Coordinates of C-alpha atoms in Angstrom, one line a residue:
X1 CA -3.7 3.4 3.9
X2 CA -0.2 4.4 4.5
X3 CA 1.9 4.6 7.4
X4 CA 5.4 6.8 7.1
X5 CA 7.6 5.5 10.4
X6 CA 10.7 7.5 10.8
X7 CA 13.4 6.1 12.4
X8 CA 17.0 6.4 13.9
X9 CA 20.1 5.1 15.5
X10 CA 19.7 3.8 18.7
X11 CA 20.1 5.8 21.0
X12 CA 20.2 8.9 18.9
X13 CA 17.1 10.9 18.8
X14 CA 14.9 10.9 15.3
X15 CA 16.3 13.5 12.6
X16 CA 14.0 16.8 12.5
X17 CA 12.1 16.5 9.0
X18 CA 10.8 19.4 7.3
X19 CA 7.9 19.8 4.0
X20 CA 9.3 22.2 1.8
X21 CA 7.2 24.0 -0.4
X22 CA 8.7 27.5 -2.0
X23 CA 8.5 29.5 0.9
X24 CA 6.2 27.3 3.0
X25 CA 7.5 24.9 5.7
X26 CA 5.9 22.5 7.8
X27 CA 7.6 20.5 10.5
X28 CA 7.0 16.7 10.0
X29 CA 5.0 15.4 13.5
X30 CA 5.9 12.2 15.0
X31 CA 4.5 10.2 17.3
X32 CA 6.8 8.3 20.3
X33 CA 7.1 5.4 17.1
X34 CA 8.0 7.8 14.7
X35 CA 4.9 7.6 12.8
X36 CA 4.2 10.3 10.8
X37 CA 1.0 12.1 12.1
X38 CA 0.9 15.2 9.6
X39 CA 0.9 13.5 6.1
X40 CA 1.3 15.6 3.2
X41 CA -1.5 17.1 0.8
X42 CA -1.4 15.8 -3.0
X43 CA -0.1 19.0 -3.6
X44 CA 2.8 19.1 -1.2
X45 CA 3.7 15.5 -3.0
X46 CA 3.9 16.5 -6.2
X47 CA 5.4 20.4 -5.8
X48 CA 7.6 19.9 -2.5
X49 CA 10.7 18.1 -1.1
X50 CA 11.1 16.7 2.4
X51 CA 14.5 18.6 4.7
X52 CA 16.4 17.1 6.5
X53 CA 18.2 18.5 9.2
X54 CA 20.8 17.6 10.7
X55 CA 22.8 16.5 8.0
X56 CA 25.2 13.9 10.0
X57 CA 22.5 12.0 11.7
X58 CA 21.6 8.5 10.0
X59 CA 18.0 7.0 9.6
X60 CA 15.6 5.1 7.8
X61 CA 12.1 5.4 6.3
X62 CA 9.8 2.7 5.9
X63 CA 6.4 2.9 4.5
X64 CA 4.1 0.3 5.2
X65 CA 1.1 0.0 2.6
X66 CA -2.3 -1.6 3.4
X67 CA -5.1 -1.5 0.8
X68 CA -7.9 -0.4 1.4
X69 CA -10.4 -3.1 0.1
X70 CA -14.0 -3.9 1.4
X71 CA -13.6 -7.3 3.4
X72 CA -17.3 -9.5 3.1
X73 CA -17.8 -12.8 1.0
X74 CA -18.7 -11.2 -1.9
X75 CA -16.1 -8.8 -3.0
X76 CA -16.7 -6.7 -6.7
X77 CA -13.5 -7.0 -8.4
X78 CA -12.6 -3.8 -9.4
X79 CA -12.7 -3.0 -5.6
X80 CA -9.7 -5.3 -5.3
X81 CA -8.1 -4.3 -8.4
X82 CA -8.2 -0.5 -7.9
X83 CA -5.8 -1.0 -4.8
X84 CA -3.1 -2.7 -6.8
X85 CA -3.5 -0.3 -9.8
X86 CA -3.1 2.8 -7.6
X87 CA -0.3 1.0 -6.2
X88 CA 1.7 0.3 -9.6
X89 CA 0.8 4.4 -10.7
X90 CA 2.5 5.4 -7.5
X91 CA 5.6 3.7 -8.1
X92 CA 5.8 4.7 -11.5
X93 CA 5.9 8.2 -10.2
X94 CA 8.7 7.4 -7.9
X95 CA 11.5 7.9 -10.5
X96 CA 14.6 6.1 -9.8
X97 CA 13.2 5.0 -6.6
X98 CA 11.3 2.8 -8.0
X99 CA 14.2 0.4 -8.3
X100 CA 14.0 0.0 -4.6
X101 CA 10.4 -0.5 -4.2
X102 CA 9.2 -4.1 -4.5
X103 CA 6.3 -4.9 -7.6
X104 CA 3.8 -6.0 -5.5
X105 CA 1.1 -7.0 -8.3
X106 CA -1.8 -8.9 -6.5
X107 CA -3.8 -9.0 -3.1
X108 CA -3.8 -12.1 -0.6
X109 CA -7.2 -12.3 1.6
X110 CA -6.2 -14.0 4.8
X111 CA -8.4 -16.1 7.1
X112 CA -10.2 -18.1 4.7
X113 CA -8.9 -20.8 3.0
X114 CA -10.0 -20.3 -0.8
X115 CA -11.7 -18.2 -2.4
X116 CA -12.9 -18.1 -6.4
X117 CA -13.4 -15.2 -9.1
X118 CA -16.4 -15.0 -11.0
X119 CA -16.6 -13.5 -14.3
X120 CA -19.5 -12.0 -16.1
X121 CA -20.6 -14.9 -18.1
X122 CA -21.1 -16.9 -14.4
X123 CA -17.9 -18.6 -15.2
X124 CA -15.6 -19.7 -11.8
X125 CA -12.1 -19.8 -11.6
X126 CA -10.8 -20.7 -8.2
X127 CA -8.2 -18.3 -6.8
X128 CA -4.2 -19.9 -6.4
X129 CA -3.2 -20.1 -3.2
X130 CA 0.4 -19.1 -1.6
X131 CA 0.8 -20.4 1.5
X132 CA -2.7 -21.4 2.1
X133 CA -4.5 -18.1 1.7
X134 CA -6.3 -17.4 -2.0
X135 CA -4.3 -14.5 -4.1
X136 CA -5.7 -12.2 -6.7
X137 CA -3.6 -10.3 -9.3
X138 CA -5.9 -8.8 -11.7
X139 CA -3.5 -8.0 -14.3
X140 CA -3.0 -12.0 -15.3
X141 CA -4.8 -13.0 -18.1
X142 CA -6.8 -15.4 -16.0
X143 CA -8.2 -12.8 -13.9
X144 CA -9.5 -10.2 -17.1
X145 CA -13.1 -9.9 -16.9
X146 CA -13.5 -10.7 -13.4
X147 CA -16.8 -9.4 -11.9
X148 CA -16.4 -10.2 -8.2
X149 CA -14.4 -12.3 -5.7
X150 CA -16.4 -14.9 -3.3
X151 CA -15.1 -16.0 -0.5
X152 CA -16.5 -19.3 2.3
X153 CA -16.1 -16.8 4.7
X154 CA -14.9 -13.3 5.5
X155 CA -11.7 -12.3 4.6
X156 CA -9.8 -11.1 8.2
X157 CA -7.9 -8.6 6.3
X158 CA -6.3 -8.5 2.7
X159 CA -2.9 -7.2 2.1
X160 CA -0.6 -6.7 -0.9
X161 CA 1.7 -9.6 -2.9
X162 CA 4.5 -10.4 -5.4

């Protein structure tokens, strides 16, 4: 899930953003938080530009990422690797933006406090912890062939990680 928040200088009211397209425009929607609440097709992505107007207003955007990963004890792996691999494709299309964007490689589960990968072959390999919640980055070498993720209990929500 994705969340675009749009904001400006206190004070100053939000800059008027616009979906260009060719000759189709779409004013950008925001809610009293400047969330964005008309998000863009895959084709408006990839063909169109956002306007801005108002050239000498200032402002931010922030986009706040949340993977989308099936919380329950027994999670299958590809479920939390897909996440973080859509994640590194969409940065790579970003261009020069990229440099910005922060690698976030792996997935923390939060509310439990470990949690183990088990492979194919029945093998176990408890998960590392950072801070005291288990991480998996499925792109270590450790973590190639992993069938599924167990958990003692249910995951309260998983979220993305260096």
């Amino acid at each position: 899930r994705r969340d675009y928040l749009i904001g400006g200088k206190e004070g100053q009211p939000r800059p008027r953003l616009t979906y260009v397209n060719g000759t189709q425009r779409i004013p950008i929607q925001l809610d009293r938080s400047g969330k964005v609440l008309n998000l863009p097709d895959q084709n408006l992505i990839r063909a169109g530009k956002v306007e801005i107007a108002g050239g000498g207003q200032s402002g931010s955007i922030t986009l706040n990422l949340a993977p989308v990963v099936p919380l329950a004890r027994t999670i299958p792996a590809t479920a939390a690797a897909n996440p973080v691999q859509d994640y590194a494709k969409a940065i790579s299309r970003a261009g020069p933006l990229s440099l910005a964007i922060p690698k976030l490689g792996g997935l923390v589960f939060k509310g439990v406090p470990s949690g183990q990968v088990v492979f194919g072959d029945g093998r176990r390999l408890n998960l590392p912890l950072e801070d005291g919640n288990p991480v998996f980055r499925p792109a270590q070498a450790a973590m190639r062939g992993a069938a599924t993720l167990e958990f003692p209990a249910v995951p309260s929500k998983a979220a993305f990680t260096r």
